[in-house]
């Protein structure tokens, strides 16, 4: 359990960031949030005792001392990051660089939230951390994939050059309450469509796979990683892989929906399979997810019901 630490969370007003903030505040830490509110929302933080600084980490960051920095700032939904590609690149590259300078100056530990997207459209399954990936450097997803990769490189070089204490989490698809209903990602889209009995939009033939991790499991993994002394990437995700079609069927059943399925074009460079190998996290962090998809989706559906029908 953490107590009385001074912690900076970039992107603390976002989906994962606000859950992390809540947990760390409840455990008695002094949390400061840095967010530009491009996708983050103040309401995600209501009733939490935190200091909020509105700033863009790729421009200028306040010169303040922290024990730990959790760097979560970045657009993460393909629809959003493709709308703001340059901002996405700069946040993960220049923004990460600025935070590393801060960490170096004050000897802060710093955790970078990288992504399963560093594996691109993977040719190995499930994906282990040793796999270097199959990434298109010039495609529509590259602004995210490649900037997460350069973020990881910066982290490793600040460690090698200056001994900065770094952690790298490769987060796989995460879902749960506080996800932005309109961010275009599959879980909010399907739940919203199912609850409104509108057509459920399946991109491609729906045979592509993803592995969905419930938010509280992801948060536990991030905190355990920060508390470890492991330098290098660690996959944080749920190894239960399902097809998008199966996800649609589950959500339809869970919501007793009358929605039909409509098949739309698969977005460009959409990865065909994605599933984490979490052996490293199990061994080093003694972590693995413990909320199954059924239970997690039920919690998510209840939360989305509140948002849609209130
Ligand atoms: N997807 C879909 N219908 C939607 C939204 C997404 O079939 O309404 C698919 C998308 O093409 C991808 C998967 O669901 O194959 C996950 O998409 P998401 O945007 O949630 O995250 P990604 O893992 O691609 O970053």
mmCIF file with all atom_site columns, C-alpha atoms and ligand atoms in Angstrom, residues 78 81 117 141 173 184-187 189-190 193 201-203 208 210 244 266-267 270-271 274, ligand 1:
data_model
loop_
_atom_site.group_PDB
_atom_site.id
_atom_site.type_symbol
_atom_site.label_atom_id
_atom_site.label_alt_id
_atom_site.label_comp_id
_atom_site.label_asym_id
_atom_site.label_entity_id
_atom_site.label_seq_id
_atom_site.pdbx_PDB_ins_code
_atom_site.Cartn_x
_atom_site.Cartn_y
_atom_site.Cartn_z
_atom_site.occupancy
_atom_site.B_iso_or_equiv
_atom_site.pdbx_formal_charge
_atom_site.auth_seq_id
_atom_site.auth_comp_id
_atom_site.auth_asym_id
_atom_site.auth_atom_id
_atom_site.pdbx_PDB_model_num
ATOM   1  C CA  . UNK A 1 78  ? -8.150  5.167   -33.010 1.00 0.00 ? 78  UNK A CA  1
ATOM   2  C CA  . UNK A 1 81  ? -5.837  9.850   -32.457 1.00 0.00 ? 81  UNK A CA  1
ATOM   3  C CA  . UNK A 1 117 ? -0.005  -1.225  -30.528 1.00 0.00 ? 117 UNK A CA  1
ATOM   4  C CA  . UNK A 1 141 ? -2.298  4.240   -37.006 1.00 0.00 ? 141 UNK A CA  1
ATOM   5  C CA  . UNK A 1 173 ? -7.480  -3.215  -24.621 1.00 0.00 ? 173 UNK A CA  1
ATOM   6  C CA  . UNK A 1 184 ? -15.538 5.185   -31.117 1.00 0.00 ? 184 UNK A CA  1
ATOM   7  C CA  . UNK A 1 185 ? -14.000 2.171   -29.446 1.00 0.00 ? 185 UNK A CA  1
ATOM   8  C CA  . UNK A 1 186 ? -15.631 -1.173  -29.676 1.00 0.00 ? 186 UNK A CA  1
ATOM   9  C CA  . UNK A 1 187 ? -16.891 -1.685  -26.113 1.00 0.00 ? 187 UNK A CA  1
ATOM   10 C CA  . UNK A 1 189 ? -19.961 1.488   -29.312 1.00 0.00 ? 189 UNK A CA  1
ATOM   11 C CA  . UNK A 1 190 ? -21.470 -1.984  -28.914 1.00 0.00 ? 190 UNK A CA  1
ATOM   12 C CA  . UNK A 1 193 ? -25.910 0.425   -29.738 1.00 0.00 ? 193 UNK A CA  1
ATOM   13 C CA  . UNK A 1 201 ? -21.589 -2.058  -36.209 1.00 0.00 ? 201 UNK A CA  1
ATOM   14 C CA  . UNK A 1 202 ? -19.119 -4.855  -36.821 1.00 0.00 ? 202 UNK A CA  1
ATOM   15 C CA  . UNK A 1 203 ? -16.097 -3.804  -38.824 1.00 0.00 ? 203 UNK A CA  1
ATOM   16 C CA  . UNK A 1 208 ? -10.457 -10.190 -35.805 1.00 0.00 ? 208 UNK A CA  1
ATOM   17 C CA  . UNK A 1 210 ? -8.898  -8.600  -29.103 1.00 0.00 ? 210 UNK A CA  1
ATOM   18 C CA  . UNK A 1 244 ? -15.242 -9.054  -32.208 1.00 0.00 ? 244 UNK A CA  1
ATOM   19 C CA  . UNK A 1 266 ? -12.605 -2.842  -41.685 1.00 0.00 ? 266 UNK A CA  1
ATOM   20 C CA  . UNK A 1 267 ? -10.566 0.298   -40.844 1.00 0.00 ? 267 UNK A CA  1
ATOM   21 C CA  . UNK A 1 270 ? -6.756  -2.791  -38.115 1.00 0.00 ? 270 UNK A CA  1
ATOM   22 C CA  . UNK A 1 271 ? -4.778  -5.573  -36.351 1.00 0.00 ? 271 UNK A CA  1
ATOM   23 C CA  . UNK A 1 274 ? -4.193  -9.375  -30.451 1.00 0.00 ? 274 UNK A CA  1
HETATM 24 N N1  . LIG B 2 .   ? -14.733 -2.316  -34.002 1.00 0.00 ? 1   LIG B N1  1
HETATM 25 C C1  . LIG B 2 .   ? -15.944 -2.764  -34.536 1.00 0.00 ? 1   LIG B C1  1
HETATM 26 N N2  . LIG B 2 .   ? -17.029 -1.949  -34.408 1.00 0.00 ? 1   LIG B N2  1
HETATM 27 C C2  . LIG B 2 .   ? -16.984 -0.744  -33.761 1.00 0.00 ? 1   LIG B C2  1
HETATM 28 C C3  . LIG B 2 .   ? -15.752 -0.299  -33.224 1.00 0.00 ? 1   LIG B C3  1
HETATM 29 C C4  . LIG B 2 .   ? -14.646 -1.119  -33.376 1.00 0.00 ? 1   LIG B C4  1
HETATM 30 O O1  . LIG B 2 .   ? -16.042 -3.854  -35.105 1.00 0.00 ? 1   LIG B O1  1
HETATM 31 O O2  . LIG B 2 .   ? -18.036 -0.084  -33.694 1.00 0.00 ? 1   LIG B O2  1
HETATM 32 C C5  . LIG B 2 .   ? -13.554 -3.203  -34.122 1.00 0.00 ? 1   LIG B C5  1
HETATM 33 C C6  . LIG B 2 .   ? -12.295 -2.540  -34.677 1.00 0.00 ? 1   LIG B C6  1
HETATM 34 O O3  . LIG B 2 .   ? -12.289 -2.575  -36.077 1.00 0.00 ? 1   LIG B O3  1
HETATM 35 C C7  . LIG B 2 .   ? -11.216 -3.400  -34.062 1.00 0.00 ? 1   LIG B C7  1
HETATM 36 C C8  . LIG B 2 .   ? -11.785 -3.803  -32.710 1.00 0.00 ? 1   LIG B C8  1
HETATM 37 O O4  . LIG B 2 .   ? -13.200 -3.613  -32.816 1.00 0.00 ? 1   LIG B O4  1
HETATM 38 O O5  . LIG B 2 .   ? -11.007 -4.557  -34.826 1.00 0.00 ? 1   LIG B O5  1
HETATM 39 C C9  . LIG B 2 .   ? -11.257 -2.970  -31.548 1.00 0.00 ? 1   LIG B C9  1
HETATM 40 O O6  . LIG B 2 .   ? -11.352 -1.631  -31.898 1.00 0.00 ? 1   LIG B O6  1
HETATM 41 P P1  . LIG B 2 .   ? -11.059 -0.449  -30.889 1.00 0.00 ? 1   LIG B P1  1
HETATM 42 O O7  . LIG B 2 .   ? -11.200 0.816   -31.660 1.00 0.00 ? 1   LIG B O7  1
HETATM 43 O O8  . LIG B 2 .   ? -11.887 -0.595  -29.665 1.00 0.00 ? 1   LIG B O8  1
HETATM 44 O O9  . LIG B 2 .   ? -9.564  -0.632  -30.395 1.00 0.00 ? 1   LIG B O9  1
HETATM 45 P P2  . LIG B 2 .   ? -8.180  -1.110  -31.085 1.00 0.00 ? 1   LIG B P2  1
HETATM 46 O O10 . LIG B 2 .   ? -7.877  -2.387  -30.419 1.00 0.00 ? 1   LIG B O10 1
HETATM 47 O O11 . LIG B 2 .   ? -8.372  -1.290  -32.560 1.00 0.00 ? 1   LIG B O11 1
HETATM 48 O O12 . LIG B 2 .   ? -7.220  -0.017  -30.768 1.00 0.00 ? 1   LIG B O12 1
#
